[in-house]
Amino acid sequence: VTFITQPMWVIKTRMLLNTTSHLKESSNFIFTLKQIHSQHRLKGFYKGLSMNLLLSFSGAVQMFVYEGCKKFMTGLRYLSLNDVEEFYRGGAAKIGNVLFVYPLTTVRTRIQQNQFVKAHPQEVKYHNVFEIVKRTWNA
């Protein structure tokens, strides 16, 4: 499914980040399609695919953290867990998931954004994922 929906996510991200105010929604869509195709050809519609594939494991990360909390909390005592403890486990699992997902989502968005500096249309903002991570960390 990620391979099929990836172009839609790239288009959506670019449309949301487009700062050209005079475009209507339909014009923005067509402008974005043309821009991606002219800058990167078909490959441009799959920018950030590796990050999206990695992000598809976010549910597994959340369940892993949840089960880890469950084992930890049940190991502390012999009684069964009540609803409040279930709430804390679910919250801890979501926090663990957000800590995993949010940085990857930021990197994915920066990969998918317009990669050219406006003043110099041929100058690329980022050369690779490591540069994105380094510059984001330092920002």
Rosetta silent file (secondary structure, phi, psi, omega in degrees, C-alpha in Angstrom):
SEQUENCE: VTFITQPMWVIKTRMLLNTTSHLKESSNFIFTLKQIHSQHRLKGFYKGLSMNLLLSFSGAVQMFVYEGCKKFMTGLRYLSLNDVEEFYRGGAAKIGNVLFVYPLTTVRTRIQQNQFVKAHPQEVKYHNVFEIVKRTWNA
SCORE:     score description
SCORE:     0.000 S_00000001
   1 L     0.000  -36.848 -179.851    0.000    0.000    0.000 S_00000001
   2 H   -60.494  -38.679  179.323    2.892    2.363    0.778 S_00000001
   3 H   -65.195  -33.302 -179.297    4.192    2.024   -2.792 S_00000001
   4 H   -77.833  -41.764 -174.510    0.764    2.960   -4.163 S_00000001
   5 H   -87.084  -11.171 -176.975    0.040    5.867   -1.797 S_00000001
   6 H   -54.492  -47.742  178.646    3.559    7.357   -1.728 S_00000001
   7 H   -58.269  -36.275  179.221    3.010    9.746   -4.678 S_00000001
   8 H   -65.221  -38.469  179.444   -0.130   11.096   -2.993 S_00000001
   9 H   -67.600  -38.999  178.525    1.799   11.809    0.222 S_00000001
  10 H   -64.487  -45.069  179.303    4.556   13.620   -1.667 S_00000001
  11 H   -62.052  -45.529 -179.689    1.998   15.746   -3.517 S_00000001
  12 H   -60.573  -46.258 -179.881    0.117   16.484   -0.275 S_00000001
  13 H   -61.375  -45.983  179.533    3.306   17.475    1.553 S_00000001
  14 H   -63.239  -40.450  179.670    4.421   19.733   -1.270 S_00000001
  15 H   -64.658  -40.522  179.798    0.977   21.339   -1.528 S_00000001
  16 H   -68.441  -31.052 -178.846    0.902   22.041    2.207 S_00000001
  17 H   -89.981   -3.414 -179.397    4.384   23.542    2.121 S_00000001
  18 L   -70.108  124.572 -177.959    3.701   25.668   -0.967 S_00000001
  19 L   -99.654    5.745  177.370    3.933   29.327   -0.004 S_00000001
  20 L   -75.614  108.421 -170.755    2.579   30.669   -3.282 S_00000001
  21 L   -78.896  -21.030 -174.696   -0.556   32.394   -2.024 S_00000001
  22 L   -80.711   -4.901 -178.343   -2.231   33.183   -5.341 S_00000001
  23 L   -87.734  136.750  171.924   -2.898   29.534   -6.220 S_00000001
  24 L   -83.003  172.756 -175.977   -6.269   27.890   -5.621 S_00000001
  25 H   -57.973  -48.164 -178.762   -6.420   24.253   -4.512 S_00000001
  26 H   -66.898  -39.064  177.509   -6.809   22.791   -8.007 S_00000001
  27 H   -66.435  -38.930  178.138   -4.139   25.101   -9.418 S_00000001
  28 H   -62.429  -40.052  179.373   -1.846   24.220   -6.517 S_00000001
  29 H   -62.185  -49.682 -179.008   -2.344   20.519   -7.306 S_00000001
  30 H   -66.617  -42.227  176.950   -1.450   20.920  -10.982 S_00000001
  31 H   -57.864  -44.355 -179.077    1.426   23.289  -10.169 S_00000001
  32 H   -65.000  -44.912  177.403    2.784   20.742   -7.672 S_00000001
  33 H   -56.778  -48.470 -179.295    2.519   17.844  -10.143 S_00000001
  34 H   -64.089  -41.262 -178.890    4.378   19.819  -12.805 S_00000001
  35 H   -63.363  -47.678  179.871    7.003   21.025  -10.339 S_00000001
  36 H   -61.584  -45.808 -178.079    7.786   17.536   -9.002 S_00000001
  37 H   -65.408  -40.797 -178.391    7.922   16.076  -12.509 S_00000001
  38 H   -70.353  -32.913 -177.824   10.120   18.851  -13.913 S_00000001
  39 H   -82.637  -38.103 -170.140   12.573   18.715  -11.002 S_00000001
  40 H  -131.309   -3.127 -173.592   12.839   14.970  -10.391 S_00000001
  41 H    60.833 -151.531 -176.201   10.773   13.131  -13.031 S_00000001
  42 H   -63.044  -33.219 -179.593    8.935    9.994  -11.832 S_00000001
  43 H   -59.279  -30.033 -179.179   11.483    9.415   -9.059 S_00000001
  44 H   -62.762  -28.611  179.864   10.324   12.640   -7.385 S_00000001
  45 H   -75.597   -7.899  179.316    6.934   11.139   -6.577 S_00000001
  46 H  -114.784   18.730  175.817    8.687    8.507   -4.460 S_00000001
  47 L   -63.163  133.447  178.819   10.819   10.853   -2.346 S_00000001
  48 L    84.086    8.911 -178.487   10.813    9.692    1.268 S_00000001
  49 H   -60.455  -42.072 -179.428    9.717    6.142    0.407 S_00000001
  50 H   -62.579  -38.596  177.331   12.385    4.569    2.614 S_00000001
  51 H   -66.871  -40.310  178.451   11.231    6.681    5.579 S_00000001
  52 H   -64.489  -37.985  177.018    7.605    5.734    4.934 S_00000001
  53 H   -64.776  -40.240  177.184    8.531    2.054    4.853 S_00000001
  54 H   -66.316  -39.342  179.591   10.341    2.473    8.161 S_00000001
  55 H   -68.938  -18.769  179.001    7.374    4.391    9.597 S_00000001
  56 L   -68.030  -12.387  177.164    5.058    1.520    8.671 S_00000001
  57 L   -90.221    6.387 -175.788    6.535   -0.319   11.670 S_00000001
  58 H   -62.205  -37.111  177.199    5.262    2.301   14.123 S_00000001
  59 H   -63.763  -37.901  177.525    2.348    0.105   15.196 S_00000001
  60 H   -66.781  -38.201  177.209    4.757   -2.726   15.916 S_00000001
  61 H   -62.813  -43.653 -179.390    6.913   -0.385   18.003 S_00000001
  62 H   -63.253  -42.780  179.384    3.866    0.694   19.985 S_00000001
  63 H   -67.983  -36.211  177.961    2.811   -2.903   20.650 S_00000001
  64 H   -62.072  -46.052  178.688    6.387   -3.854   21.587 S_00000001
  65 H   -65.259  -40.974  179.578    6.552   -1.057   24.174 S_00000001
  66 H   -60.505  -48.469 -179.593    3.074   -1.954   25.438 S_00000001
  67 H   -66.560  -35.276  176.295    3.969   -5.614   25.935 S_00000001
  68 H   -63.521  -42.338  176.769    7.269   -4.645   27.567 S_00000001
  69 H   -63.643  -39.376 -179.589    5.399   -2.428   30.040 S_00000001
  70 H   -62.482  -46.636  178.639    2.939   -5.251   30.678 S_00000001
  71 H   -63.954  -41.239 -179.610    5.704   -7.717   31.511 S_00000001
  72 H   -63.885  -47.407 -176.889    7.474   -5.161   33.686 S_00000001
  73 H   -69.535  -36.648  178.056    4.351   -4.181   35.625 S_00000001
  74 H   -74.110  -25.201  176.956    3.147   -7.755   36.154 S_00000001
  75 H   -72.973  -18.719 -179.835    6.629   -8.740   37.284 S_00000001
  76 H   -75.246  -24.787  179.379    6.441   -6.186   40.086 S_00000001
  77 L  -155.667  171.824 -174.699    3.627   -8.033   41.841 S_00000001
  78 L   -93.875   -8.011 -178.505    1.448  -11.129   41.644 S_00000001
  79 L   -81.804  157.370  176.829   -1.924   -9.367   41.269 S_00000001
  80 L   -75.339  159.127 -177.978   -3.577   -8.753   37.923 S_00000001
  81 L   -79.554  143.603  176.455   -3.442   -5.279   36.418 S_00000001
  82 L   -98.197 -178.482 -175.139   -6.387   -2.909   36.802 S_00000001
  83 H   -63.712  -36.085  179.679   -7.750   -0.335   34.366 S_00000001
  84 H   -64.125  -41.578  178.315   -5.569    2.507   35.627 S_00000001
  85 H   -67.193  -34.773  174.975   -2.448    0.446   35.033 S_00000001
  86 H   -61.838  -40.747  177.899   -3.727   -0.424   31.552 S_00000001
  87 H   -60.198  -45.384  179.969   -4.092    3.310   30.932 S_00000001
  88 H   -65.461  -39.751  178.084   -0.477    3.932   31.992 S_00000001
  89 H   -62.953  -46.011  178.700    0.781    1.089   29.818 S_00000001
  90 H   -61.315  -40.771  178.227   -1.101    2.428   26.812 S_00000001
  91 H   -64.692  -43.097  178.473    0.224    5.929   27.483 S_00000001
  92 H   -63.490  -38.279  179.149    3.802    4.681   27.820 S_00000001
  93 H   -65.199  -42.045  179.553    3.417    2.738   24.569 S_00000001
  94 H   -66.891  -41.102  177.176    2.151    5.808   22.733 S_00000001
  95 H   -61.397  -44.011  176.849    4.960    7.969   24.104 S_00000001
  96 H   -60.632  -40.535  178.959    7.495    5.359   22.978 S_00000001
  97 H   -65.750  -43.670  179.375    5.889    5.282   19.553 S_00000001
  98 H   -62.806  -40.625  178.618    5.903    9.085   19.228 S_00000001
  99 H   -63.475  -28.665  176.953    9.581    9.200   20.207 S_00000001
 100 H   -81.019  -44.201 -170.129   10.269    6.724   17.390 S_00000001
 101 H   -80.689  -43.778 -170.993    7.932    8.203   14.758 S_00000001
 102 H   -57.689  -47.969  178.396    8.205   11.986   15.125 S_00000001
 103 H   -61.720  -37.737  178.884   11.890   12.367   14.184 S_00000001
 104 H   -67.887  -35.566  177.595   11.418   10.087   11.173 S_00000001
 105 H   -65.586  -39.074  177.571    8.351   12.052   10.091 S_00000001
 106 H   -63.251  -45.191  178.876   10.344   15.280   10.254 S_00000001
 107 H   -63.271  -43.823  179.674   13.102   13.781    8.087 S_00000001
 108 H   -59.924  -43.508 -179.936   10.518   12.396    5.642 S_00000001
 109 H   -63.067  -40.449  179.433    8.846   15.806    5.310 S_00000001
 110 H   -68.995  -30.796  175.098   12.166   17.493    4.624 S_00000001
 111 H   -67.253  -40.942 -174.319   12.947   14.892    1.969 S_00000001
 112 H   -80.515  -17.745 -178.072    9.576   15.475    0.307 S_00000001
 113 L   -69.074  170.690  177.133    9.632   19.269    0.393 S_00000001
 114 L   -61.384  116.898 -170.780   10.828   21.369   -2.521 S_00000001
 115 L   -87.410    8.925 -176.680   14.521   20.568   -2.464 S_00000001
 116 E  -114.396  140.382  179.045   15.766   23.630   -4.313 S_00000001
 117 L   -74.801  132.433 -174.773   16.786   26.969   -2.859 S_00000001
 118 L   -60.571  -40.855 -177.412   14.623   29.763   -4.333 S_00000001
 119 L   -66.678  -31.749 -179.695   17.519   32.182   -4.924 S_00000001
 120 L  -128.929   91.546 -171.294   19.470   29.493   -6.798 S_00000001
 121 L   -58.612  -18.288  179.064   16.985   27.118   -8.508 S_00000001
 122 L   -99.231   -4.920 -179.342   19.633   24.489   -9.197 S_00000001
 123 L   -85.824  123.262 -177.142   21.114   24.500   -5.681 S_00000001
 124 E   -83.530  138.368  178.881   19.875   21.575   -3.583 S_00000001
 125 L   -69.161  -46.091 -177.069   18.944   22.202    0.085 S_00000001
 126 L  -128.947  140.539 -179.332   19.954   18.740    1.280 S_00000001
 127 L   -96.832  -26.366  178.603   22.267   16.223   -0.358 S_00000001
 128 L  -161.054  174.700 -177.367   21.339   13.157    1.719 S_00000001
 129 H   -63.484  -37.831 -178.957   19.433   11.951    4.778 S_00000001
 130 H   -63.080  -36.790  176.917   22.447   12.318    7.047 S_00000001
 131 H   -67.362  -38.640  177.183   22.712   16.013    6.170 S_00000001
 132 H   -60.983  -48.147 -179.085   19.003   16.454    6.947 S_00000001
 133 H   -61.885  -45.103 -178.442   19.421   14.787   10.343 S_00000001
 134 H   -63.063  -47.016 -178.323   22.565   16.795   11.158 S_00000001
 135 H   -69.979  -33.397  176.461   21.069   20.151   10.159 S_00000001
 136 H   -68.642  -41.762  179.305   17.794   19.416   11.938 S_00000001
 137 H   -61.990  -41.161 -177.596   19.652   18.402   15.105 S_00000001
 138 H   -77.836  -15.607 -177.629   21.704   21.607   15.015 S_00000001
 139 L   -72.123    0.000    0.000   18.669   23.848   14.343 S_00000001
